[in-house]
Amino acid sequence: MDTATPAVTVALHDGASVIASSGQVDARRHGELLLPAVDRVLAEAGVKLDAVTGVVVGVGPGPYTGLRVGLVTAATFGSALSVPVHGLCTLDGLAYAAGQGGLEGPFAVATDARRKEVYWARYEDARTRTGDPAVDRPADIAAELAGLPVVGAGAVLYPEAFPDARGPEHVAAGALAALAAERLAAGQELLEPRPLYLRRPDAQAPKNYKVVTPK
């Protein structure tokens, strides 16, 4: 599952292929849409929740509110079912999906970070990220990514900085699950299911409290 972007996306993978999936794009309803999506996917696959042997969740980068919905839900399922919970970079899932769609590297992935910024990373190919994810203004990285295809909604939003925008715009849990299954089968360790925020949340406690003296 992944809720790091406006997409609320869930898939069920049997270790070889995706057997059911669901995806809706709504940046304001992650908490409302995620559990019904899980129910739909399980019903479509004809299995019960207790058949799940592991959970993979996108860890971002992404905005705080949406991202935590998926992470908390994944942790809850892991605890209730006594199964492992694995994290995977959301940008890696988008890169993998772009590769499945025929895009060959090198390229970049960019998602909407709001505040006129993007979360982004460079890739040598669909499976190989060449550095850590970052958050920047599109104009500040346009020269660095010049000549590269850029996958994701971040590229679509800022065509002046990323003229060669490619799909998919949003991550799909099916691609995330397929990449995770591939890495686990190869004996690779996945990430801890901890949020990758890259910047401070919008809401912060005030540094100095005003002293009010009662009259």
XYZ file of C-alpha atoms in Angstrom:
215
model
C 0.000 0.000 0.000
C 1.048 3.593 -0.539
C -0.424 6.929 0.539
C 2.626 9.159 0.031
C 1.141 10.872 -3.038
C -2.439 11.900 -3.880
C -2.975 8.268 -4.934
C -4.425 5.853 -2.391
C -3.255 2.555 -3.791
C -3.411 -1.065 -2.595
C -2.419 -4.345 -4.233
C -2.169 -8.022 -3.331
C 0.860 -9.931 -4.623
C 1.361 -13.699 -4.400
C 5.139 -13.613 -4.784
C 4.998 -14.040 -8.550
C 2.458 -11.506 -9.774
C -0.196 -9.001 -8.725
C -3.527 -10.743 -8.267
C -5.682 -7.733 -7.347
C -5.207 -3.979 -7.082
C -7.026 -0.718 -6.423
C -6.095 2.923 -6.891
C -7.874 6.241 -6.375
C -6.424 9.744 -6.650
C -7.699 12.076 -3.928
C -5.196 14.081 -1.913
C -7.659 14.842 0.911
C -9.213 11.435 1.646
C -6.357 9.022 2.356
C -7.798 7.948 5.708
C -11.272 7.514 4.295
C -10.267 5.545 1.210
C -7.487 3.221 2.340
C -9.329 0.541 4.338
C -12.189 0.207 1.809
C -9.500 -0.255 -0.855
C -7.953 -3.070 1.193
C -11.391 -4.702 1.481
C -11.968 -4.435 -2.285
C -8.614 -5.950 -3.135
C -9.093 -8.894 -0.787
C -12.631 -9.483 -2.087
C -11.449 -9.355 -5.701
C -8.725 -11.889 -4.908
C -11.158 -14.064 -2.953
C -9.010 -14.253 0.170
C -9.311 -13.196 3.795
C -7.003 -10.785 5.569
C -5.447 -13.610 7.586
C -4.001 -15.024 4.342
C -1.586 -12.078 4.143
C 1.992 -13.110 4.975
C 3.668 -9.697 4.768
C 2.986 -6.007 4.220
C 4.896 -3.561 2.021
C 4.264 0.157 2.473
C 5.571 3.190 0.635
C 7.613 5.333 3.030
C 7.641 8.436 0.851
C 8.955 10.997 0.537
C 5.569 12.610 0.917
C 3.505 15.102 2.896
C 3.101 14.231 6.573
C -0.672 13.799 6.766
C -1.173 11.441 3.841
C 2.013 9.472 4.384
C 1.281 8.561 7.987
C -2.100 7.020 7.038
C -0.426 4.232 5.079
C 2.376 3.722 7.579
C 0.088 3.495 10.597
C -2.287 1.158 8.754
C 0.585 -1.081 7.635
C 1.978 -1.226 11.177
C -1.459 -2.100 12.538
C -1.903 -4.947 10.055
C 1.585 -6.214 10.810
C 0.907 -6.267 14.532
C -2.561 -7.815 14.238
C -1.412 -10.532 11.823
C 2.075 -11.048 13.292
C 3.648 -10.588 9.850
C 6.649 -8.501 8.747
C 6.147 -4.947 7.528
C 8.613 -3.689 4.899
C 9.207 -0.154 3.690
C 9.989 0.887 0.134
C 10.760 4.316 -1.290
C 7.711 5.596 -3.161
C 9.922 7.101 -5.872
C 11.459 3.650 -6.435
C 7.976 2.274 -7.074
C 7.321 4.949 -9.685
C 10.670 4.285 -11.351
C 9.947 0.557 -11.473
C 6.518 1.175 -13.003
C 8.082 3.444 -15.632
C 10.507 0.652 -16.486
C 7.648 -1.805 -16.814
C 6.109 0.660 -19.243
C 9.203 0.556 -21.433
C 11.232 3.537 -20.194
C 14.965 2.899 -20.138
C 17.448 4.882 -18.041
C 18.863 7.173 -17.114
C 15.890 9.242 -15.988
C 14.473 11.000 -12.929
C 11.295 10.757 -10.870
C 9.512 13.779 -9.380
C 6.351 13.926 -7.259
C 4.456 16.951 -5.987
C 5.828 18.181 -2.653
C 3.510 21.207 -2.527
C 4.943 24.655 -1.647
C 6.018 24.838 -5.324
C 8.569 22.069 -4.720
C 9.053 18.465 -5.830
C 10.377 15.316 -4.211
C 12.805 13.798 -6.690
C 15.600 11.335 -7.350
C 17.763 10.225 -10.278
C 17.842 6.657 -11.626
C 20.364 4.786 -13.705
C 17.574 2.418 -14.689
C 14.192 1.316 -13.366
C 15.748 -0.617 -10.485
C 18.761 1.540 -9.609
C 18.543 4.885 -7.820
C 21.785 6.868 -7.993
C 21.374 9.029 -4.887
C 19.120 9.858 -1.975
C 15.707 11.432 -2.553
C 15.605 15.203 -2.140
C 13.125 18.080 -2.083
C 13.771 21.187 -4.195
C 12.163 23.865 -6.316
C 11.889 22.707 -9.936
C 13.846 25.678 -11.252
C 16.761 24.821 -8.954
C 17.211 21.332 -10.435
C 16.123 21.954 -14.035
C 19.705 22.316 -15.265
C 20.818 19.199 -13.385
C 18.063 17.110 -14.991
C 18.231 18.740 -18.418
C 17.894 16.203 -21.212
C 16.472 13.494 -18.936
C 12.923 12.147 -19.017
C 11.220 12.907 -15.700
C 8.494 10.559 -14.447
C 5.647 11.573 -12.174
C 3.149 14.284 -11.315
C 5.953 16.657 -10.339
C 7.149 16.710 -13.925
C 3.641 17.287 -15.276
C 3.071 20.208 -12.893
C 6.229 22.047 -13.947
C 6.686 21.577 -17.712
C 8.945 24.632 -17.957
C 11.505 22.877 -15.751
C 10.839 19.311 -16.955
C 9.869 19.437 -20.646
C 10.167 15.654 -21.131
C 7.512 14.543 -18.644
C 6.617 10.854 -18.636
C 4.046 8.621 -16.979
C 2.908 7.210 -14.741
C 1.997 10.312 -12.729
C 1.263 8.467 -9.479
C 2.645 5.362 -7.831
C 0.682 2.112 -8.078
C 0.833 -0.446 -5.283
C 1.132 -3.238 -7.837
C 4.496 -1.890 -8.995
C 5.586 -1.331 -5.393
C 4.669 -4.920 -4.497
C 6.369 -6.381 -7.572
C 9.602 -4.503 -6.829
C 9.508 -5.557 -3.187
C 8.909 -9.206 -4.131
C 11.813 -9.067 -6.573
C 14.186 -7.615 -3.986
C 13.110 -10.013 -1.242
C 13.538 -12.997 -3.580
C 17.078 -11.772 -4.282
C 17.826 -11.667 -0.554
C 17.950 -7.879 -0.387
C 16.837 -6.039 2.735
C 14.043 -3.518 2.415
C 13.652 -0.326 4.415
C 12.212 -0.017 7.874
C 8.596 1.211 7.656
C 9.473 4.716 8.824
C 8.373 7.940 7.131
C 10.709 9.752 4.772
C 9.605 13.359 5.224
C 12.700 15.339 4.075
C 11.385 18.515 5.707
C 9.590 19.737 8.795
C 5.780 19.483 8.988
C 3.717 22.615 8.322
C 2.299 22.681 11.858
C 4.853 23.360 14.554
C 4.674 24.253 18.216
C 5.489 27.936 18.879
C 9.002 28.541 20.176
C 8.043 31.183 22.705
C 4.815 31.208 24.657
C 3.258 34.549 25.513
C 2.813 35.023 29.233
C -0.694 36.173 30.099
C -1.225 37.768 33.482
C -4.793 37.591 34.755
C -6.342 40.930 35.631
